[in-house]
Tab-separated table of C-alpha atoms and ligand atoms in Angstrom:
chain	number	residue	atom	x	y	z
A	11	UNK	CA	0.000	0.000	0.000
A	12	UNK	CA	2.753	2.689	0.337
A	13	UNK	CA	3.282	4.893	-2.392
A	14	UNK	CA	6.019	5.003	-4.516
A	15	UNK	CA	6.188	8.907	-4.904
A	16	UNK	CA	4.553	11.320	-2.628
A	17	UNK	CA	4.145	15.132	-2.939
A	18	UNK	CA	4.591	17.627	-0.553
A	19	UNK	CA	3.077	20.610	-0.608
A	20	UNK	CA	5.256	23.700	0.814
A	21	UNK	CA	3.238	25.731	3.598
A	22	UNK	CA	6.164	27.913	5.397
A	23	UNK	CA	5.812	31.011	3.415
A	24	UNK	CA	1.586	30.964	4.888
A	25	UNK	CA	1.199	28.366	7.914
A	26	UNK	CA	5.186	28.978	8.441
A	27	UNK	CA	5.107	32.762	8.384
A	28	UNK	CA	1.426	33.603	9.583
A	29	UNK	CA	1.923	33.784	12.985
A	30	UNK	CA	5.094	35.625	13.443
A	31	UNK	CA	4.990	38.383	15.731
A	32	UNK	CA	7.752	40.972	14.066
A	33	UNK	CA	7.079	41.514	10.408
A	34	UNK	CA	8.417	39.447	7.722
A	35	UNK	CA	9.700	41.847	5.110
A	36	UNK	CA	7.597	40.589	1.690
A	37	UNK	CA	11.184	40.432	0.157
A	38	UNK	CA	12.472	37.729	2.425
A	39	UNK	CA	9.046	35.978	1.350
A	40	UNK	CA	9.436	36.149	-1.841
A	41	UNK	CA	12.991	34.527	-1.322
A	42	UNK	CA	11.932	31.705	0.570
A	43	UNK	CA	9.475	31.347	-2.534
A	44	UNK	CA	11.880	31.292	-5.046
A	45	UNK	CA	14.575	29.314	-2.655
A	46	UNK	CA	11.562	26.578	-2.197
A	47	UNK	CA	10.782	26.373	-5.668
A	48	UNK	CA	14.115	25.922	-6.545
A	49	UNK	CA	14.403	23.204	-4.524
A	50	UNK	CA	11.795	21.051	-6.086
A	51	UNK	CA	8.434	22.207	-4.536
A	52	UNK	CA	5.704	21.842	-7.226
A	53	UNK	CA	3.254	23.142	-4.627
A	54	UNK	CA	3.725	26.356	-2.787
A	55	UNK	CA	0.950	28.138	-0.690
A	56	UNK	CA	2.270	31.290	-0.863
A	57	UNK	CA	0.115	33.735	1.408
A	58	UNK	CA	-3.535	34.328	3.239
A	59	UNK	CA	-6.483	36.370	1.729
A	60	UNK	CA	-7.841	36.775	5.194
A	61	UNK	CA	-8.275	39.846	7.281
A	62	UNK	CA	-5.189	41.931	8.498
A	63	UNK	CA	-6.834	43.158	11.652
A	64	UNK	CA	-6.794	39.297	12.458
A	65	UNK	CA	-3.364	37.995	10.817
A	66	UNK	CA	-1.313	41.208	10.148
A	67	UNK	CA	1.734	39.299	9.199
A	68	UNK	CA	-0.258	38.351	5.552
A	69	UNK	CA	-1.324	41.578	4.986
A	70	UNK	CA	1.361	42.244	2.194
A	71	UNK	CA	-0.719	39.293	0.357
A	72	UNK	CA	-0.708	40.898	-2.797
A	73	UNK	CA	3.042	42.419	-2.499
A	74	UNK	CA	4.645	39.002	-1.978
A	75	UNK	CA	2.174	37.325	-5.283
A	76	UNK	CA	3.262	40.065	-7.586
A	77	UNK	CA	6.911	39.570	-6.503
A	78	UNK	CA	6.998	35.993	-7.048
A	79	UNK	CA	8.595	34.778	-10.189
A	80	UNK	CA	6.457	31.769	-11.073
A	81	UNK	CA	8.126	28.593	-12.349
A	82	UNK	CA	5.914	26.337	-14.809
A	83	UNK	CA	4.499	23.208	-13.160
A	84	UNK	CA	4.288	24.990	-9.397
A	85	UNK	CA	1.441	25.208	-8.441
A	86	UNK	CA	0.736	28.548	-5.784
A	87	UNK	CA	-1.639	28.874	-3.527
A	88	UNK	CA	-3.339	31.398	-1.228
A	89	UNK	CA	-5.912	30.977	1.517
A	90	UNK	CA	-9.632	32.930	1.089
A	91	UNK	CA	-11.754	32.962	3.992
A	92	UNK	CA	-14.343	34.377	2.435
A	93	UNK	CA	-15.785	35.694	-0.787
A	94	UNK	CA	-14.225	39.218	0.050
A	95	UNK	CA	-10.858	37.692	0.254
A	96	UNK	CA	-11.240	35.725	-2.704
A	97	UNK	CA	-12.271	38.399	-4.764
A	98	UNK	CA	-8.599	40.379	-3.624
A	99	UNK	CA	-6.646	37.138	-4.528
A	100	UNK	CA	-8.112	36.414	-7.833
A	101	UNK	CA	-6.033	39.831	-9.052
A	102	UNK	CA	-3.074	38.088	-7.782
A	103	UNK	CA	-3.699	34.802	-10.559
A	104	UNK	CA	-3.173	32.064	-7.363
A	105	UNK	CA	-3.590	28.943	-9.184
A	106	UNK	CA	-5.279	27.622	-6.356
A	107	UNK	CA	-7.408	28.897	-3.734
A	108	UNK	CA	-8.069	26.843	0.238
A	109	UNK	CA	-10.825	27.258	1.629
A	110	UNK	CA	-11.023	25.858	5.382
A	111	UNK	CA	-12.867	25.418	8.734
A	112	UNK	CA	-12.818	23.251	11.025
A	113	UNK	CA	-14.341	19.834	12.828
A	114	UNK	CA	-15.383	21.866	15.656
A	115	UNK	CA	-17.079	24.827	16.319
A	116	UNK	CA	-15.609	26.010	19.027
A	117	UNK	CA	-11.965	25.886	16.933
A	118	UNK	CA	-14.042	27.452	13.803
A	119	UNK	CA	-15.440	30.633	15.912
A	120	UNK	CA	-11.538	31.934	17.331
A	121	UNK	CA	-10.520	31.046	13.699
A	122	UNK	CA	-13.007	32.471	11.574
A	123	UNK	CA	-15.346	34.122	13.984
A	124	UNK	CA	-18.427	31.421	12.621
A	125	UNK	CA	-19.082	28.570	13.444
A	126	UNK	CA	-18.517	25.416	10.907
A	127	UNK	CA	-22.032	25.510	9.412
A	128	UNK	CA	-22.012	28.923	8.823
A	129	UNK	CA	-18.287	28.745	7.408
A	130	UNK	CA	-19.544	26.112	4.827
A	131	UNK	CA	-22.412	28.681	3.860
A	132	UNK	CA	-19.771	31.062	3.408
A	133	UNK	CA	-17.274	29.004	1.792
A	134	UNK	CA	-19.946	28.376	-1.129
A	135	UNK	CA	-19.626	31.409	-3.404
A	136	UNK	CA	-16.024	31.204	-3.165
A	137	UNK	CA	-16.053	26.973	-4.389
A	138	UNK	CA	-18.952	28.151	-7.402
A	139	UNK	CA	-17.025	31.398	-8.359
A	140	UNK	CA	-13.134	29.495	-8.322
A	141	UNK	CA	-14.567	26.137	-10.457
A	142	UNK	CA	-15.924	28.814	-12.753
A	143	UNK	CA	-13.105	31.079	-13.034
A	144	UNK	CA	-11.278	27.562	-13.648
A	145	UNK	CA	-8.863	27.913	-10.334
A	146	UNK	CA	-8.449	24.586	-8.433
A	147	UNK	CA	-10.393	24.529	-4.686
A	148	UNK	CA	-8.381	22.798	-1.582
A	149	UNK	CA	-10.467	22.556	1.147
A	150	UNK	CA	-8.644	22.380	4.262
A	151	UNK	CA	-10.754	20.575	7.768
A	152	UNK	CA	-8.770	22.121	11.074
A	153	UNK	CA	-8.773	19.894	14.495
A	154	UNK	CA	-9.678	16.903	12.931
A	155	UNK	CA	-8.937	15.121	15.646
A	156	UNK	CA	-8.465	17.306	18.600
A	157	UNK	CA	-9.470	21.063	19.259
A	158	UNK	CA	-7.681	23.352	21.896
A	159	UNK	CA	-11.249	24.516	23.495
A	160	UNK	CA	-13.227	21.636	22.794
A	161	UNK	CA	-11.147	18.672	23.785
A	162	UNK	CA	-11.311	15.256	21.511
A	163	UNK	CA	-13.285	15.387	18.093
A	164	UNK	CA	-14.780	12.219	16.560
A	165	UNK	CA	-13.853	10.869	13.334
A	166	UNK	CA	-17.892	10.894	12.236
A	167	UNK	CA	-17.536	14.886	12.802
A	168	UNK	CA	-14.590	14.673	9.968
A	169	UNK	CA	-16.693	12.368	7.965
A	170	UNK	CA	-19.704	14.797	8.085
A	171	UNK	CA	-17.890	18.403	7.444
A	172	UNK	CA	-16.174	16.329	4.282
A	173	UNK	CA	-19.207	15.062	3.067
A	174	UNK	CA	-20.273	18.935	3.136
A	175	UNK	CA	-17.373	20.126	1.397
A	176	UNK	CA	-16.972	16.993	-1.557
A	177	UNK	CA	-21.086	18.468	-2.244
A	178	UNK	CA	-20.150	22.245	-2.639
A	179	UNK	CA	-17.490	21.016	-4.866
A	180	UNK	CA	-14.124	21.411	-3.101
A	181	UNK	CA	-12.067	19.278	-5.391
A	182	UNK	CA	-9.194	18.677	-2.404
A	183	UNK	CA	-9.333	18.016	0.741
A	184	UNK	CA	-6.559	18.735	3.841
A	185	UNK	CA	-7.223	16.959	6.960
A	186	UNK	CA	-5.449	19.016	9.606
A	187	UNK	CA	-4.230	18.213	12.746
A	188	UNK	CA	-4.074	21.953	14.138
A	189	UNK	CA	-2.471	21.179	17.399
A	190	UNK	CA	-0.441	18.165	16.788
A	191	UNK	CA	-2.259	16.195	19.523
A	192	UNK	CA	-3.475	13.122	17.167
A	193	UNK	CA	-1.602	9.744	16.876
A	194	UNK	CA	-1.295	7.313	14.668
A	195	UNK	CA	-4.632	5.454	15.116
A	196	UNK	CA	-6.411	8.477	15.646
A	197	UNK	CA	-4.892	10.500	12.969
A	198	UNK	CA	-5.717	6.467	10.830
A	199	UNK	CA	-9.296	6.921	12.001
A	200	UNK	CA	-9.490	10.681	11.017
A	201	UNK	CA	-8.327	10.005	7.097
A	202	UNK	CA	-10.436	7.115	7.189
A	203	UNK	CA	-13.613	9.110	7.534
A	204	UNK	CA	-12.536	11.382	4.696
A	205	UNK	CA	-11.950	9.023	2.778
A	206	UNK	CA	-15.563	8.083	2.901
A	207	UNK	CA	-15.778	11.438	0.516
A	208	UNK	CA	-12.697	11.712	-1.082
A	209	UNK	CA	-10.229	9.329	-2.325
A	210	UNK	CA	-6.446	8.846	-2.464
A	211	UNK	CA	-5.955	11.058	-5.600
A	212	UNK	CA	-7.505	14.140	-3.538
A	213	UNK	CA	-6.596	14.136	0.101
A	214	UNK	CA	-3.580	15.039	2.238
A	215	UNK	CA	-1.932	15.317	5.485
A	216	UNK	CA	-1.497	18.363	7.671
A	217	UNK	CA	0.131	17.632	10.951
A	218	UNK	CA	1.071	19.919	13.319
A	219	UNK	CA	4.143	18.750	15.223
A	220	UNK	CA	3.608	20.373	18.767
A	221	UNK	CA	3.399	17.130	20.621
A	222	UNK	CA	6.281	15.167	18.312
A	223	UNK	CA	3.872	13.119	16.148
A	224	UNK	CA	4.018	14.333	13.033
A	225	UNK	CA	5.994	11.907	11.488
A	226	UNK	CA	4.628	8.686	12.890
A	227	UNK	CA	1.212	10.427	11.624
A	228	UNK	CA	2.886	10.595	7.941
A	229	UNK	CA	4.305	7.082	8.519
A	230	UNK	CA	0.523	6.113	9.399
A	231	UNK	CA	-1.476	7.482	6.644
A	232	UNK	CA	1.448	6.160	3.798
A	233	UNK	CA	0.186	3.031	5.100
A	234	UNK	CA	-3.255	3.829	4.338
A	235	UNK	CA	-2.118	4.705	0.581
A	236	UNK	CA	-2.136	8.571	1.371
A	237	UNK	CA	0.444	10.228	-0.989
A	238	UNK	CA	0.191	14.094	-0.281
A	239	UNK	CA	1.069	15.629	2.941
A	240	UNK	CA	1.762	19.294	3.722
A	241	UNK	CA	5.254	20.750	5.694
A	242	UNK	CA	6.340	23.960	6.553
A	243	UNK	CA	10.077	24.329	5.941
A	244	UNK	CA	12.626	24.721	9.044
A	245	UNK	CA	9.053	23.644	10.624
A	246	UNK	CA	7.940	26.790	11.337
A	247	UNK	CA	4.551	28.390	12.472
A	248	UNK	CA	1.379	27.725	14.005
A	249	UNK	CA	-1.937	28.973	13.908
A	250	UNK	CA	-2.826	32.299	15.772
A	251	UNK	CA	-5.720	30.869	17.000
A	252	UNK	CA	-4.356	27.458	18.749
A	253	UNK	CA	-2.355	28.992	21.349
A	254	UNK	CA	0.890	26.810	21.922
A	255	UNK	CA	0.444	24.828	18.531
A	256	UNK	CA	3.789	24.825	16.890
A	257	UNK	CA	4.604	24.961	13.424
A	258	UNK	CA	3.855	21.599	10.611
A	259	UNK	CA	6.325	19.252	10.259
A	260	UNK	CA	9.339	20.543	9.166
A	261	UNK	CA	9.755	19.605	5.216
A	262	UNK	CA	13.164	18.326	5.923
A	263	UNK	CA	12.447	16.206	8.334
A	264	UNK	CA	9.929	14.591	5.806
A	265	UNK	CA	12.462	14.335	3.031
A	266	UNK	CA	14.726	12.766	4.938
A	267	UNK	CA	12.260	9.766	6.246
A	268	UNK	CA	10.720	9.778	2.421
A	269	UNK	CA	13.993	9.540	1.053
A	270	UNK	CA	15.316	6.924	3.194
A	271	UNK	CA	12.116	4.950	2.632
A	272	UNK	CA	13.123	5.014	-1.343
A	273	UNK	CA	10.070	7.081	-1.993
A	274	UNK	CA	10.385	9.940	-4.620
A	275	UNK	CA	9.818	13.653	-3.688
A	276	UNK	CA	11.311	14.989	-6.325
A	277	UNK	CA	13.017	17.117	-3.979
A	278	UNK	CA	16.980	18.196	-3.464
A	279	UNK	CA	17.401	17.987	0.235
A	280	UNK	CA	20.433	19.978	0.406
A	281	UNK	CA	18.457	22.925	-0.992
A	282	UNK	CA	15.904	22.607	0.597
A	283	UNK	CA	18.103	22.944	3.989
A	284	UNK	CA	19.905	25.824	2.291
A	285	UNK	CA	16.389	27.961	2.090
A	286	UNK	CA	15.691	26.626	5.788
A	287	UNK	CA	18.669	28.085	6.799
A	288	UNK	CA	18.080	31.247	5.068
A	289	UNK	CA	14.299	31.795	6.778
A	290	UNK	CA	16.011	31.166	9.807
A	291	UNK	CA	18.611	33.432	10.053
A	292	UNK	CA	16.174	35.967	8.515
A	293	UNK	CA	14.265	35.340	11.727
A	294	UNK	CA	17.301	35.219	13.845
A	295	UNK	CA	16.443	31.923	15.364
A	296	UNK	CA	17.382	28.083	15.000
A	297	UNK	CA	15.815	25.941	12.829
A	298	UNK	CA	13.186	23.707	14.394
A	299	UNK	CA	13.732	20.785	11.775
A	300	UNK	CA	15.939	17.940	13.384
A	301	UNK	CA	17.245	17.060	9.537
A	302	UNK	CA	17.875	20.697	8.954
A	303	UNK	CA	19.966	20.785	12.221
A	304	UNK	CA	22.057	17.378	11.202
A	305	UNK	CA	22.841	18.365	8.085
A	306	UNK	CA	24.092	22.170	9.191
A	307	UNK	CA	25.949	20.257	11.437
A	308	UNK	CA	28.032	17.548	9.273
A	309	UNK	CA	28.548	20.864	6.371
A	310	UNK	CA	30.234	23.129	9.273
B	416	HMG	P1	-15.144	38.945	10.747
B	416	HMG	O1	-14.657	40.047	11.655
B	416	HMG	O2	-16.244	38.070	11.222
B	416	HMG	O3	-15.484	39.503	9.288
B	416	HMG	O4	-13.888	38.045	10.372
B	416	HMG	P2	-16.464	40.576	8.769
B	416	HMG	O5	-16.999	40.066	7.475
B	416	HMG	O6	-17.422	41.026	9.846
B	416	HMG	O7	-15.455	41.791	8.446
B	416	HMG	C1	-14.744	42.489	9.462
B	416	HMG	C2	-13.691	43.368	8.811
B	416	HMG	O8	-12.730	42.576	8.130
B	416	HMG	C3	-14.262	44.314	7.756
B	416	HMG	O9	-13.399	45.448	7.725
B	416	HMG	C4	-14.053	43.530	6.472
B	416	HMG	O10	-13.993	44.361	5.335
B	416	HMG	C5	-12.708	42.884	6.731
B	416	HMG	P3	-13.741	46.803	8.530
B	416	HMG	O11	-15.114	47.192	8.038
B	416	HMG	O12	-13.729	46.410	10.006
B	416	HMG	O13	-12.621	47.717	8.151
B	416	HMG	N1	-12.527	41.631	5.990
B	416	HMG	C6	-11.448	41.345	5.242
B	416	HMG	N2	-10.334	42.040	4.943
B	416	HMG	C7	-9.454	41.441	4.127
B	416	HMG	N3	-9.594	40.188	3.627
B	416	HMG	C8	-10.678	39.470	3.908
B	416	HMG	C9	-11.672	40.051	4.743
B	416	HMG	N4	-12.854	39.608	5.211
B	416	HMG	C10	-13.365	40.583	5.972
B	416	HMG	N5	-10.817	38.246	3.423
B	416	HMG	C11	-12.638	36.693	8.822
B	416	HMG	C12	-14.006	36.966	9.453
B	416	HMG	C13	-12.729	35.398	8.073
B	416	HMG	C14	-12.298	37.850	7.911
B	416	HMG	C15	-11.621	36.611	9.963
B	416	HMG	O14	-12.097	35.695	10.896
B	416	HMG	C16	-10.247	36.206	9.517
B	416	HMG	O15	-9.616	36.837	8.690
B	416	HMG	N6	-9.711	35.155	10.141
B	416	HMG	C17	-8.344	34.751	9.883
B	416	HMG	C18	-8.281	33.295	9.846
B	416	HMG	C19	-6.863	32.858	9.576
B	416	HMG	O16	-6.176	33.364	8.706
B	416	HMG	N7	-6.404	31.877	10.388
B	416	HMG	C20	-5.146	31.274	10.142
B	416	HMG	C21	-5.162	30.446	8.903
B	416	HMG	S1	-6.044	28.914	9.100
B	416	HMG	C22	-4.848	27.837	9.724
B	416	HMG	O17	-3.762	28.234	9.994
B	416	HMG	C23	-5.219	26.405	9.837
B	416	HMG	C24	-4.630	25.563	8.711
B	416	HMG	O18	-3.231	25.665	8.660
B	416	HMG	C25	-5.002	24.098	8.943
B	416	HMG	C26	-4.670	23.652	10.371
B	416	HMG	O19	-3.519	23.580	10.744
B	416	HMG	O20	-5.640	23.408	11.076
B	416	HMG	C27	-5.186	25.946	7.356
B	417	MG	MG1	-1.860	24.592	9.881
């Protein structure tokens, strides 16, 4: 059942960068862009479409999009909360736009200030308007299998906000693990019910890595067939609204297991540590990614 080739899709520059408190010059963004792509990343979510009273560090969304130098076959991608926020990132041509909310309410109101019903309502005109415009929808589901007000969330609570999402048409679906709580089974159980609505071709991995899980949770799902997962490089970030939640796995790290497993990523390591480094010392801090840290250390 494990893949042969999996694809990683690059979330530093958004999940990575979202929640720092200084601001990120959009110039060092763009680098890590063109650093990541350059390293092999063939999916890139680039920024947020979401309010800048609520995440001020992406409110040079546009900036950062127009200063990108796009590579054919990447794919970039920018979050849009709403129909407002989708309307501003259409004028930056994303070639894909996430949607998201969440598996419970109580997550979905600090996040998005609704609760997941009415998120769903509001994520509709933005699935009808992307299909038509002809831009690819990636529907992410946050705390899919534990929430940081609400405690444990059942994998029939996954299965029913994906069945809402596969009808409005959201072609791709994340299933997050916001605070990095879940473990194998759990995280097992969570794909499992979202893979009642979606299949292999169009779900992925988003694990958090706050609690040290995140790779036995990749390690898990490529044994249920799953073939896409999502990393921040250096493993930065975390969500503003799951106080304590650290950043995704660090893309390195995932590399490196990949790698050694013989699966294809399609992805040149040694870059890839290079533009870790450079985020880093951009935010004057170490990098949290243990292969990023090993492989610094056997260069110097
Ligand atoms: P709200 O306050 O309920 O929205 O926020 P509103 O419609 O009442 O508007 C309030 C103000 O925001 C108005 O401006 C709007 O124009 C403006 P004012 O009249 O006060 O000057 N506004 C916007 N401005 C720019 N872009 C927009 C936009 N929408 C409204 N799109 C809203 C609702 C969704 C806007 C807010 O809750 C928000 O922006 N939340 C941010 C959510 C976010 O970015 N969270 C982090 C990303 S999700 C994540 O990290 C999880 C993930 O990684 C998966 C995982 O790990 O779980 C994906
Ligand atoms: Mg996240």
């Amino acid at each position: 059942m494990i893949p042969s080739r999996v694809s990683l899709l690059e979330s530093g520059p958004r999940d990575g960068l979202q929640n720092e408190a200084q601001p990120v010059p959009a110039a060092i963004k763009i680098e890590l862009v063109h650093r990541l792509q350059a390293a092999g990343l063939r999916n890139i979510e680039v920024t947020s479409f979401v309010s800048p009273k609520w995440v001020p560090q992406m409110a040079d969304n546009a900036e950062v999009m127009a200063g990108v130098q796009r590579q054919p076959g990447v794919r970039y991608a920018v979050l849009t909360p709403n129909l407002k926020g989708y309307e501003a990132a259409v004028l930056s041509r994303p070639d894909e736009v996430v949607v998201f909310t969440a598996a419970s309410d109580a997550f979905c109101q600090r996040n998005l200030n609704c609760t997941v019903a009415e998120s769903i309502d509001r994520m509709a005109p933005v699935v009808e308007a992307a299909l038509a415009a002809g831009i690819h929808v990636r529907g992410v589901i946050s705390t899919t299998v534990g929430c940081p007000y609400q405690g444990d969330v059942t994998p029939a609570a996954v299965s029913d906000v994906s069945r809402r999402m596969k009808a409005l048409g959201v072609q791709h679906l994340g299933v997050a693990d916001t605070i990095g709580v879940g473990t194998p089974r759990k995280v097992q159980a969570a794909m499992e019910a979202a893979l009642q609505h979606y299949d292999l071709a169009t779900i992925s991995g988003h694990f958090h890595d706050t609690y040290g899980q995140a790779l036995s949770n990749t390690l898990a799902c490529l044994e249920l067939g799953i073939w896409q997962f999502d990393a921040s490089v250096a493993g930065l970030g975390g969500c503003p609204y799951a106080k304590g939640a650290t950043g995704n796995v660090a893309t390195e790290d995932v590399v490196f297991m990949l790698h050694g497993m013989g699966i294809e990523t399609g992805i040149d390591l040694d870059a890839l540590v290079d533009a870790g480094a450079f985020i880093c010392a951009a935010l004057g801090r170490p990098t949290s990614s243990r292969v990023g840290k090993a492989l610094l250390a056997k260069r110097a």
